[in-house]
Amino acid sequence: MEQMKENKMGTMPVNRLLITMSLPMMASMLVQALYNIVDSIFVSRINENALTAVSLAFPIQTLMVAVGVGTCVGINAVLSRALGEKNQEMVNKTAGNGIVLMAASYVAFLLLGLFATKPFYLSQTADAQILQYGYEYLSLVCCLSFGSFAQFTFERLLQSTGKTFYIMITQGIGAVINIILDPIFIFGLFGVPGMGVRGAAVATVIGQITAGLLAFLINWKKNDEIQVTRETMRPDPQIIGLIYKIGVPSIIMQAIGSVMTYGMNLILISFSSTATAVFGVYFKLQSFIFMPVFGMNNGLVPILAYNYGAGSRERFVDSLKCGIKYAVAIMFAGLVIFQAAPEFLLGLFDASEAMLEIGVPALRTISYGFVLAGFGIVCGTAFQALGSATYSMMVSIARQLVVLLPAAYLLSLTGRVQNVWWSFPIAELVSMLITVLFLVKIYKGVIRHIGEE
């Protein structure tokens, strides 16, 4: 086995290590959240139907992210563990096979964009304008998603080796390009013809393609801990199996979010299209709170996986405690913001009186579950790093399908849309209780035995 140099994930003090690796990721995630919000802010200036159309596209976009990020969770965990074990051959083959898997994922969404976009919208609404806006937006996002999948892959290879600073650069540049191009393409500035909702999609894919290409170039020039060749990209069933053993539960866990948003859209549109628009706006706004936690989480995954592979129980436990502490603090700040300024937040989207009437209680009610969600997100990361991603999947299924959607449906029968929002904190409470049970089990079965012969 080829000898490898010691990685900072095994030597740097845990608190400083987590901050060092997470801050660039958190900053880049905040920029990502910002451009998601700006995207919808510009679209809302067209009209409320345009905002509704983009909101209805969210389940497919969530599914795309689920496949990309879920596969990368598997790549990340397997590759980081191989780094901890100082197995260079495994590192290279994992990276090469990961690239192949993501190329196959793009082909799947290309086909979805070509053949499934119209049926998807027709299953939710019969409004002709919403259907037209939705097809223009979603078909383009799917058919040109190769930039998104390239960005997922090459950024996670950088993350796996602790080079998270470069991810801040790639995501930041992609996001800034999107923000700049949005008003130009949507409204037709500087001689460019106005494209409306389609312009928002064009701006998005250009930003993704730029970021993906930049992440590839940085890996090629700077990531000397990974060497990808034609040989390492030859499909290896064993490595693909290891990647998907961790990645598939993560894909399912995040894809459940797609099912949940689709179900919620059907429930809410029975009240009004405005209620659906509020739900879409909520998801854009909450990303500004959740994205920093996911960014911190992205910095935490390779630390946990590396120290698990290196047999360092103390560093593993200390890293997990730090992650929980920071996640809970961030989510508490989000709770305060949503409670104190819902009118201001909705006003960013040119909210009508009807949207404010529905949206203000929605934001306040849903945010009651934020702190519980922060705890669960970090614990789910620990389960994945330990190769027990099935626990995370079970918690997600319980929260979004077993509890949230049935609760939302039952509360909708009261005839008051305000009651539907209570399904979110109810679901977070139930999922936290399940998470604690799994955490106790995995501590007794795995964590306390890390480093033992």
Tab-separated table of C-alpha atoms in Angstrom:
chain	number	residue	atom	x	y	z
A	1	MET	CA	0.000	0.000	0.000
A	2	GLU	CA	1.397	3.397	-0.962
A	3	GLN	CA	2.388	5.621	1.965
A	4	MET	CA	0.470	8.864	2.364
A	5	LYS	CA	1.232	12.020	4.328
A	6	GLU	CA	-0.796	12.831	7.450
A	7	ASN	CA	-3.903	14.911	6.753
A	8	LYS	CA	-4.889	17.893	8.926
A	9	MET	CA	-8.185	16.105	9.727
A	10	GLY	CA	-6.185	13.795	11.994
A	11	THR	CA	-3.969	16.395	13.702
A	12	MET	CA	-5.521	19.881	13.965
A	13	PRO	CA	-7.461	20.725	17.194
A	14	VAL	CA	-11.093	19.711	16.598
A	15	ASN	CA	-12.838	23.050	17.180
A	16	ARG	CA	-10.387	24.948	14.965
A	17	LEU	CA	-10.498	22.176	12.365
A	18	LEU	CA	-14.297	22.278	12.131
A	19	ILE	CA	-14.317	26.068	11.885
A	20	THR	CA	-11.516	26.061	9.294
A	21	MET	CA	-13.229	23.481	7.119
A	22	SER	CA	-16.782	24.719	7.627
A	23	LEU	CA	-16.538	28.505	7.301
A	24	PRO	CA	-15.728	28.472	3.567
A	25	MET	CA	-18.540	25.951	3.036
A	26	MET	CA	-20.954	28.012	5.131
A	27	ALA	CA	-20.053	31.181	3.254
A	28	SER	CA	-20.542	29.483	-0.110
A	29	MET	CA	-23.845	27.969	1.043
A	30	LEU	CA	-25.035	31.401	2.176
A	31	VAL	CA	-24.228	32.754	-1.271
A	32	GLN	CA	-26.125	29.802	-2.786
A	33	ALA	CA	-29.114	30.562	-0.559
A	34	LEU	CA	-28.895	34.228	-1.479
A	35	TYR	CA	-29.028	33.572	-5.201
A	36	ASN	CA	-31.941	31.145	-4.719
A	37	ILE	CA	-33.815	33.928	-2.959
A	38	VAL	CA	-32.807	36.575	-5.510
A	39	ASP	CA	-33.957	34.232	-8.306
A	40	SER	CA	-37.474	34.101	-6.860
A	41	ILE	CA	-37.491	37.808	-5.979
A	42	PHE	CA	-36.935	38.691	-9.657
A	43	VAL	CA	-39.465	36.095	-10.851
A	44	SER	CA	-42.078	37.457	-8.426
A	45	ARG	CA	-41.813	40.812	-10.228
A	46	ILE	CA	-43.311	39.184	-13.340
A	47	ASN	CA	-46.462	38.124	-11.480
A	48	GLU	CA	-47.648	35.728	-8.761
A	49	ASN	CA	-48.289	32.937	-11.297
A	50	ALA	CA	-44.618	33.051	-12.305
A	51	LEU	CA	-43.642	32.651	-8.641
A	52	THR	CA	-46.126	29.783	-8.284
A	53	ALA	CA	-44.704	28.047	-11.378
A	54	VAL	CA	-41.171	28.182	-9.992
A	55	SER	CA	-42.467	26.966	-6.616
A	56	LEU	CA	-44.185	23.980	-8.256
A	57	ALA	CA	-40.865	23.043	-9.923
A	58	PHE	CA	-39.263	22.575	-6.516
A	59	PRO	CA	-39.970	18.803	-6.155
A	60	ILE	CA	-38.014	17.997	-9.351
A	61	GLN	CA	-35.194	20.336	-8.388
A	62	THR	CA	-35.142	18.720	-4.960
A	63	LEU	CA	-34.923	15.298	-6.614
A	64	MET	CA	-31.995	16.469	-8.737
A	65	VAL	CA	-30.168	17.715	-5.655
A	66	ALA	CA	-31.041	14.468	-3.859
A	67	VAL	CA	-29.401	12.326	-6.545
A	68	GLY	CA	-26.359	14.592	-6.848
A	69	VAL	CA	-25.722	15.298	-3.192
A	70	GLY	CA	-26.729	11.791	-2.063
A	71	THR	CA	-24.263	10.152	-4.449
A	72	CYS	CA	-21.594	12.605	-3.297
A	73	VAL	CA	-22.268	11.700	0.347
A	74	GLY	CA	-21.311	8.134	-0.563
A	75	ILE	CA	-18.262	9.253	-2.559
A	76	ASN	CA	-17.201	11.576	0.259
A	77	ALA	CA	-17.522	9.013	3.052
A	78	VAL	CA	-15.744	6.217	1.144
A	79	LEU	CA	-12.971	8.503	-0.110
A	80	SER	CA	-12.356	10.218	3.254
A	81	ARG	CA	-12.245	6.873	5.037
A	82	ALA	CA	-9.714	5.616	2.478
A	83	LEU	CA	-7.639	8.729	3.172
A	84	GLY	CA	-7.775	7.953	6.905
A	85	GLU	CA	-6.648	4.379	6.153
A	86	LYS	CA	-3.930	5.737	3.812
A	87	ASN	CA	-5.169	3.612	0.908
A	88	GLN	CA	-4.240	5.671	-2.164
A	89	GLU	CA	-5.514	3.151	-4.713
A	90	MET	CA	-8.947	3.171	-3.079
A	91	VAL	CA	-8.950	6.977	-3.019
A	92	ASN	CA	-8.282	7.207	-6.760
A	93	LYS	CA	-10.781	4.517	-7.783
A	94	THR	CA	-13.497	6.049	-5.604
A	95	ALA	CA	-13.017	9.449	-7.259
A	96	GLY	CA	-12.994	7.956	-10.768
A	97	ASN	CA	-16.087	5.815	-10.225
A	98	GLY	CA	-17.855	8.773	-8.622
A	99	ILE	CA	-17.379	10.854	-11.766
A	100	VAL	CA	-18.870	8.067	-13.895
A	101	LEU	CA	-21.895	7.748	-11.592
A	102	MET	CA	-22.618	11.460	-11.775
A	103	ALA	CA	-22.428	11.432	-15.591
A	104	ALA	CA	-25.066	8.679	-15.583
A	105	SER	CA	-27.208	10.757	-13.219
A	106	TYR	CA	-27.172	13.661	-15.685
A	107	VAL	CA	-28.445	11.417	-18.494
A	108	ALA	CA	-31.414	10.424	-16.320
A	109	PHE	CA	-32.406	14.066	-15.747
A	110	LEU	CA	-31.884	14.948	-19.400
A	111	LEU	CA	-34.530	12.337	-20.257
A	112	LEU	CA	-36.794	13.649	-17.478
A	113	GLY	CA	-36.506	17.193	-18.835
A	114	LEU	CA	-37.345	16.047	-22.359
A	115	PHE	CA	-40.320	13.821	-21.596
A	116	ALA	CA	-41.724	14.352	-18.070
A	117	THR	CA	-41.926	18.112	-17.454
A	118	LYS	CA	-45.391	18.721	-18.938
A	119	PRO	CA	-47.048	15.694	-17.268
A	120	PHE	CA	-45.481	16.757	-13.965
A	121	TYR	CA	-47.078	20.228	-14.102
A	122	LEU	CA	-50.410	18.931	-15.388
A	123	SER	CA	-50.664	16.708	-12.305
A	124	GLN	CA	-50.652	19.840	-10.116
A	125	THR	CA	-52.563	22.571	-11.958
A	126	ALA	CA	-54.675	23.319	-15.017
A	127	ASP	CA	-53.813	27.036	-15.113
A	128	ALA	CA	-52.468	27.676	-18.630
A	129	GLN	CA	-50.122	30.487	-17.626
A	130	ILE	CA	-48.597	28.510	-14.733
A	131	LEU	CA	-48.173	25.507	-17.060
A	132	GLN	CA	-46.368	27.601	-19.693
A	133	TYR	CA	-44.101	29.321	-17.176
A	134	GLY	CA	-43.318	25.992	-15.490
A	135	TYR	CA	-42.420	24.165	-18.709
A	136	GLU	CA	-40.147	27.010	-19.841
A	137	TYR	CA	-38.310	26.977	-16.528
A	138	LEU	CA	-38.056	23.308	-15.542
A	139	SER	CA	-37.322	21.721	-18.935
A	140	LEU	CA	-34.280	23.964	-19.365
A	141	VAL	CA	-33.001	23.381	-15.817
A	142	CYS	CA	-33.189	19.582	-16.301
A	143	CYS	CA	-31.832	19.342	-19.850
A	144	LEU	CA	-28.771	21.494	-19.043
A	145	SER	CA	-28.141	20.051	-15.574
A	146	PHE	CA	-24.717	18.645	-16.530
A	147	GLY	CA	-23.166	21.766	-14.997
A	148	SER	CA	-24.949	21.100	-11.709
A	149	PHE	CA	-23.782	17.467	-11.577
A	150	ALA	CA	-20.212	18.455	-12.455
A	151	GLN	CA	-20.297	21.026	-9.682
A	152	PHE	CA	-21.591	18.469	-7.157
A	153	THR	CA	-18.870	15.974	-8.056
A	154	PHE	CA	-15.740	18.068	-8.285
A	155	GLU	CA	-16.587	20.238	-5.284
A	156	ARG	CA	-17.064	17.120	-3.152
A	157	LEU	CA	-13.691	15.733	-4.259
A	158	LEU	CA	-12.161	18.945	-2.935
A	159	GLN	CA	-14.194	18.609	0.251
A	160	SER	CA	-13.084	15.006	0.783
A	161	THR	CA	-9.446	16.077	0.982
A	162	GLY	CA	-10.148	19.075	3.233
A	163	LYS	CA	-9.770	21.749	0.505
A	164	THR	CA	-13.037	23.491	1.307
A	165	PHE	CA	-11.680	26.991	0.622
A	166	TYR	CA	-11.779	26.316	-3.108
A	167	ILE	CA	-15.441	25.333	-2.872
A	168	MET	CA	-16.213	28.795	-1.565
A	169	ILE	CA	-14.611	30.176	-4.726
A	170	THR	CA	-16.473	27.902	-7.169
A	171	GLN	CA	-19.873	28.260	-5.546
A	172	GLY	CA	-19.402	31.973	-5.001
A	173	ILE	CA	-18.494	32.669	-8.633
A	174	GLY	CA	-21.375	30.509	-9.900
A	175	ALA	CA	-23.833	32.264	-7.619
A	176	VAL	CA	-22.629	35.778	-8.474
A	177	ILE	CA	-22.920	35.012	-12.199
A	178	ASN	CA	-26.488	33.800	-11.629
A	179	ILE	CA	-27.427	36.905	-9.629
A	180	ILE	CA	-25.975	39.250	-12.257
A	181	LEU	CA	-27.579	37.454	-15.200
A	182	ASP	CA	-31.035	37.015	-13.607
A	183	PRO	CA	-32.392	40.555	-14.198
A	184	ILE	CA	-30.588	40.801	-17.567
A	185	PHE	CA	-32.221	37.669	-18.985
A	186	ILE	CA	-35.588	37.945	-17.201
A	187	PHE	CA	-36.347	41.592	-18.014
A	188	GLY	CA	-34.124	42.155	-21.073
A	189	LEU	CA	-31.375	44.606	-20.124
A	190	PHE	CA	-28.353	45.908	-22.098
A	191	GLY	CA	-29.857	44.890	-25.417
A	192	VAL	CA	-30.568	41.304	-24.380
A	193	PRO	CA	-34.157	40.250	-25.239
A	194	GLY	CA	-36.329	39.684	-22.151
A	195	MET	CA	-37.044	35.980	-21.620
A	196	GLY	CA	-39.239	36.100	-18.511
A	197	VAL	CA	-39.237	32.908	-16.459
A	198	ARG	CA	-37.087	31.143	-19.054
A	199	GLY	CA	-34.435	33.808	-18.402
A	200	ALA	CA	-34.224	32.725	-14.753
A	201	ALA	CA	-33.468	29.166	-15.890
A	202	VAL	CA	-30.827	30.366	-18.376
A	203	ALA	CA	-29.076	32.386	-15.670
A	204	THR	CA	-29.160	29.397	-13.311
A	205	VAL	CA	-27.614	26.877	-15.720
A	206	ILE	CA	-24.905	29.309	-16.866
A	207	GLY	CA	-23.905	29.799	-13.223
A	208	GLN	CA	-23.862	26.032	-12.626
A	209	ILE	CA	-21.829	25.253	-15.753
A	210	THR	CA	-19.267	27.922	-14.846
A	211	ALA	CA	-18.930	26.611	-11.280
A	212	GLY	CA	-18.667	22.991	-12.449
A	213	LEU	CA	-15.941	23.791	-14.963
A	214	LEU	CA	-14.005	25.822	-12.394
A	215	ALA	CA	-14.253	23.012	-9.789
A	216	PHE	CA	-12.901	20.547	-12.390
A	217	LEU	CA	-9.939	22.803	-13.182
A	218	ILE	CA	-9.092	23.316	-9.499
A	219	ASN	CA	-9.123	19.560	-8.897
A	220	TRP	CA	-6.851	19.049	-11.893
A	221	LYS	CA	-4.348	21.691	-10.766
A	222	LYS	CA	-4.546	21.682	-6.945
A	223	ASN	CA	-5.933	18.398	-5.598
A	224	ASP	CA	-2.760	16.297	-5.596
A	225	GLU	CA	-4.177	13.807	-3.060
A	226	ILE	CA	-6.431	12.389	-5.796
A	227	GLN	CA	-5.224	11.137	-9.168
A	228	VAL	CA	-8.026	10.352	-11.620
A	229	THR	CA	-7.088	8.452	-14.796
A	230	ARG	CA	-8.946	6.475	-17.431
A	231	GLU	CA	-8.078	3.351	-15.455
A	232	THR	CA	-9.571	4.655	-12.179
A	233	MET	CA	-12.781	5.589	-14.039
A	234	ARG	CA	-13.354	1.995	-15.110
A	235	PRO	CA	-16.554	0.918	-13.270
A	236	ASP	CA	-15.704	-1.202	-10.229
A	237	PRO	CA	-18.798	-3.008	-8.848
A	238	GLN	CA	-17.301	-3.238	-5.364
A	239	ILE	CA	-16.559	0.485	-5.110
A	240	ILE	CA	-19.889	1.449	-6.684
A	241	GLY	CA	-21.564	-0.814	-4.126
A	242	LEU	CA	-19.736	0.915	-1.260
A	243	ILE	CA	-20.634	4.369	-2.596
A	244	TYR	CA	-24.307	3.505	-2.965
A	245	LYS	CA	-24.462	1.617	0.328
A	246	ILE	CA	-24.048	5.035	1.943
A	247	GLY	CA	-25.331	7.159	-0.929
A	248	VAL	CA	-28.648	5.454	-1.737
A	249	PRO	CA	-30.124	5.953	1.757
A	250	SER	CA	-29.032	9.588	1.496
A	251	ILE	CA	-30.586	9.892	-1.982
A	252	ILE	CA	-33.823	8.355	-0.707
A	253	MET	CA	-33.717	10.550	2.384
A	254	GLN	CA	-33.448	13.718	0.308
A	255	ALA	CA	-35.758	12.477	-2.441
A	256	ILE	CA	-38.402	12.056	0.243
A	257	GLY	CA	-38.244	15.841	0.433
A	258	SER	CA	-39.305	15.898	-3.210
A	259	VAL	CA	-42.299	13.683	-2.431
A	260	MET	CA	-43.125	15.834	0.576
A	261	THR	CA	-43.059	19.130	-1.359
A	262	TYR	CA	-45.155	17.596	-4.141
A	263	GLY	CA	-47.714	16.378	-1.596
A	264	MET	CA	-47.744	19.712	0.230
A	265	ASN	CA	-48.245	21.555	-3.069
A	266	LEU	CA	-51.313	19.398	-3.788
A	267	ILE	CA	-52.699	20.050	-0.288
A	268	LEU	CA	-52.051	23.802	-0.400
A	269	ILE	CA	-53.246	24.442	-3.944
A	270	SER	CA	-56.639	23.110	-2.827
A	271	PHE	CA	-56.824	26.309	-0.742
A	272	SER	CA	-55.337	28.701	-3.340
A	273	SER	CA	-52.347	29.201	-5.619
A	274	THR	CA	-51.275	31.915	-3.173
A	275	ALA	CA	-50.868	29.290	-0.417
A	276	THR	CA	-48.610	27.310	-2.773
A	277	ALA	CA	-46.602	30.447	-3.536
A	278	VAL	CA	-46.179	31.053	0.211
A	279	PHE	CA	-44.853	27.513	0.620
A	280	GLY	CA	-42.354	28.139	-2.194
A	281	VAL	CA	-41.270	31.419	-0.629
A	282	TYR	CA	-40.836	29.684	2.735
A	283	PHE	CA	-38.465	27.150	1.177
A	284	LYS	CA	-36.396	29.916	-0.366
A	285	LEU	CA	-36.227	31.808	2.931
A	286	GLN	CA	-35.517	28.794	5.134
A	287	SER	CA	-32.598	27.880	2.883
A	288	PHE	CA	-30.891	31.022	4.196
A	289	ILE	CA	-31.057	29.443	7.683
A	290	PHE	CA	-30.516	25.785	6.780
A	291	MET	CA	-27.729	26.322	4.211
A	292	PRO	CA	-25.134	27.458	6.790
A	293	VAL	CA	-25.948	24.324	8.812
A	294	PHE	CA	-25.535	22.173	5.695
A	295	GLY	CA	-22.288	24.015	4.977
A	296	MET	CA	-21.027	23.250	8.475
A	297	ASN	CA	-22.219	19.691	7.956
A	298	ASN	CA	-20.246	19.409	4.721
A	299	GLY	CA	-17.142	20.361	6.649
A	300	LEU	CA	-18.016	17.852	9.379
A	301	VAL	CA	-18.558	14.784	7.124
A	302	PRO	CA	-14.907	14.250	6.086
A	303	ILE	CA	-13.699	14.970	9.643
A	304	LEU	CA	-15.960	12.289	11.112
A	305	ALA	CA	-15.238	9.786	8.326
A	306	TYR	CA	-11.480	10.392	8.493
A	307	ASN	CA	-11.242	9.943	12.264
A	308	TYR	CA	-13.495	6.893	12.135
A	309	GLY	CA	-11.158	5.384	9.528
A	310	ALA	CA	-8.114	6.424	11.591
A	311	GLY	CA	-9.570	4.860	14.778
A	312	SER	CA	-9.672	8.116	16.778
A	313	ARG	CA	-12.783	7.900	18.976
A	314	GLU	CA	-12.044	11.014	21.027
A	315	ARG	CA	-11.683	13.227	17.960
A	316	PHE	CA	-14.826	11.704	16.448
A	317	VAL	CA	-16.919	12.436	19.548
A	318	ASP	CA	-15.481	15.936	20.011
A	319	SER	CA	-16.231	16.766	16.370
A	320	LEU	CA	-19.815	15.545	16.726
A	321	LYS	CA	-20.373	17.638	19.875
A	322	CYS	CA	-18.978	20.754	18.178
A	323	GLY	CA	-21.215	20.185	15.163
A	324	ILE	CA	-24.350	19.884	17.299
A	325	LYS	CA	-23.459	23.019	19.264
A	326	TYR	CA	-22.973	25.176	16.175
A	327	ALA	CA	-26.017	23.793	14.334
A	328	VAL	CA	-28.360	24.471	17.264
A	329	ALA	CA	-26.989	28.023	17.613
A	330	ILE	CA	-27.539	28.786	13.911
A	331	MET	CA	-31.068	27.384	13.934
A	332	PHE	CA	-31.964	29.356	17.070
A	333	ALA	CA	-30.891	32.543	15.266
A	334	GLY	CA	-33.182	31.510	12.402
A	335	LEU	CA	-36.076	31.018	14.807
A	336	VAL	CA	-35.606	34.549	16.163
A	337	ILE	CA	-35.517	36.057	12.644
A	338	PHE	CA	-38.657	34.242	11.476
A	339	GLN	CA	-40.542	35.211	14.622
A	340	ALA	CA	-39.491	38.863	14.576
A	341	ALA	CA	-39.657	39.855	10.904
A	342	PRO	CA	-42.012	37.690	8.777
A	343	GLU	CA	-43.612	40.746	7.113
A	344	PHE	CA	-40.226	42.042	5.990
A	345	LEU	CA	-39.169	38.620	4.659
A	346	LEU	CA	-42.352	38.195	2.622
A	347	GLY	CA	-42.149	41.784	1.411
A	348	LEU	CA	-38.955	40.862	-0.434
A	349	PHE	CA	-41.149	38.834	-2.801
A	350	ASP	CA	-43.576	41.659	-3.532
A	351	ALA	CA	-46.159	39.917	-1.334
A	352	SER	CA	-49.795	40.887	-1.778
A	353	GLU	CA	-52.142	41.347	1.184
A	354	ALA	CA	-53.456	37.826	0.593
A	355	MET	CA	-49.934	36.412	0.657
A	356	LEU	CA	-49.107	38.293	3.858
A	357	GLU	CA	-52.283	37.025	5.516
A	358	ILE	CA	-51.283	33.427	4.801
A	359	GLY	CA	-47.502	33.844	4.994
A	360	VAL	CA	-46.942	35.627	8.314
A	361	PRO	CA	-48.454	32.877	10.512
A	362	ALA	CA	-46.867	30.261	8.222
A	363	LEU	CA	-43.307	31.490	8.802
A	364	ARG	CA	-43.800	31.889	12.535
A	365	THR	CA	-45.411	28.477	13.017
A	366	ILE	CA	-42.963	26.456	10.895
A	367	SER	CA	-39.924	28.044	12.570
A	368	TYR	CA	-40.823	26.515	15.949
A	369	GLY	CA	-39.181	23.301	14.727
A	370	PHE	CA	-35.866	24.861	13.603
A	371	VAL	CA	-33.766	24.079	16.688
A	372	LEU	CA	-34.918	20.449	16.725
A	373	ALA	CA	-34.039	20.197	13.021
A	374	GLY	CA	-30.482	21.439	13.654
A	375	PHE	CA	-29.837	18.647	16.151
A	376	GLY	CA	-31.234	16.037	13.773
A	377	ILE	CA	-29.212	17.207	10.761
A	378	VAL	CA	-25.876	16.782	12.552
A	379	CYS	CA	-26.787	13.408	14.034
A	380	GLY	CA	-27.821	12.233	10.569
A	381	THR	CA	-24.373	13.236	9.320
A	382	ALA	CA	-22.753	11.095	12.023
A	383	PHE	CA	-24.879	8.119	10.992
A	384	GLN	CA	-23.726	8.536	7.380
A	385	ALA	CA	-20.050	8.925	8.297
A	386	LEU	CA	-20.253	5.658	10.257
A	387	GLY	CA	-21.760	3.825	7.286
A	388	SER	CA	-25.204	3.666	8.945
A	389	ALA	CA	-27.001	6.012	6.555
A	390	THR	CA	-30.087	3.781	6.828
A	391	TYR	CA	-30.785	5.397	10.219
A	392	SER	CA	-30.849	8.832	8.582
A	393	MET	CA	-33.173	7.515	5.901
A	394	MET	CA	-35.565	6.062	8.483
A	395	VAL	CA	-35.679	9.349	10.406
A	396	SER	CA	-36.374	11.276	7.197
A	397	ILE	CA	-39.135	8.874	6.161
A	398	ALA	CA	-40.721	9.193	9.590
A	399	ARG	CA	-40.535	12.999	9.566
A	400	GLN	CA	-41.732	13.762	6.053
A	401	LEU	CA	-43.937	10.861	5.002
A	402	VAL	CA	-45.162	9.110	8.134
A	403	VAL	CA	-45.780	12.282	10.177
A	404	LEU	CA	-45.649	15.529	8.178
A	405	LEU	CA	-47.814	14.763	5.143
A	406	PRO	CA	-50.546	12.870	7.043
A	407	ALA	CA	-50.590	15.592	9.712
A	408	ALA	CA	-50.808	18.306	7.032
A	409	TYR	CA	-53.669	16.493	5.312
A	410	LEU	CA	-55.610	15.971	8.544
A	411	LEU	CA	-55.083	19.589	9.579
A	412	SER	CA	-56.235	20.753	6.124
A	413	LEU	CA	-59.596	19.100	6.812
A	414	THR	CA	-60.260	21.847	9.375
A	415	GLY	CA	-60.656	24.203	6.402
A	416	ARG	CA	-58.004	26.631	7.750
A	417	VAL	CA	-54.724	26.805	5.874
A	418	GLN	CA	-53.080	28.280	9.004
A	419	ASN	CA	-53.506	24.950	10.769
A	420	VAL	CA	-51.578	23.067	8.057
A	421	TRP	CA	-48.307	24.765	9.038
A	422	TRP	CA	-48.331	23.088	12.464
A	423	SER	CA	-47.478	19.792	10.757
A	424	PHE	CA	-43.853	20.987	10.456
A	425	PRO	CA	-42.971	21.438	14.160
A	426	ILE	CA	-44.957	18.281	14.984
A	427	ALA	CA	-42.849	16.308	12.496
A	428	GLU	CA	-39.575	17.764	13.829
A	429	LEU	CA	-40.461	16.773	17.398
A	430	VAL	CA	-41.218	13.179	16.420
A	431	SER	CA	-38.068	12.890	14.297
A	432	MET	CA	-35.891	14.235	17.133
A	433	LEU	CA	-37.161	11.540	19.488
A	434	ILE	CA	-36.379	8.847	16.906
A	435	THR	CA	-32.935	10.388	16.272
A	436	VAL	CA	-32.062	10.231	19.971
A	437	LEU	CA	-32.990	6.536	20.081
A	438	PHE	CA	-30.758	5.783	17.065
A	439	LEU	CA	-27.912	7.899	18.472
A	440	VAL	CA	-27.919	5.931	21.726
A	441	LYS	CA	-27.950	2.663	19.773
A	442	ILE	CA	-25.097	3.611	17.430
A	443	TYR	CA	-23.018	4.986	20.308
A	444	LYS	CA	-23.253	1.712	22.176
A	445	GLY	CA	-22.712	-0.421	19.077
A	446	VAL	CA	-20.091	1.563	17.131
A	447	ILE	CA	-18.825	4.903	18.465
A	448	ARG	CA	-17.544	3.709	21.849
A	449	HIS	CA	-15.646	0.898	20.100
A	450	ILE	CA	-13.808	3.134	17.598
A	451	GLY	CA	-10.075	2.488	17.855
A	452	GLU	CA	-10.412	-0.889	19.546
A	453	GLU	CA	-8.619	-3.818	17.965
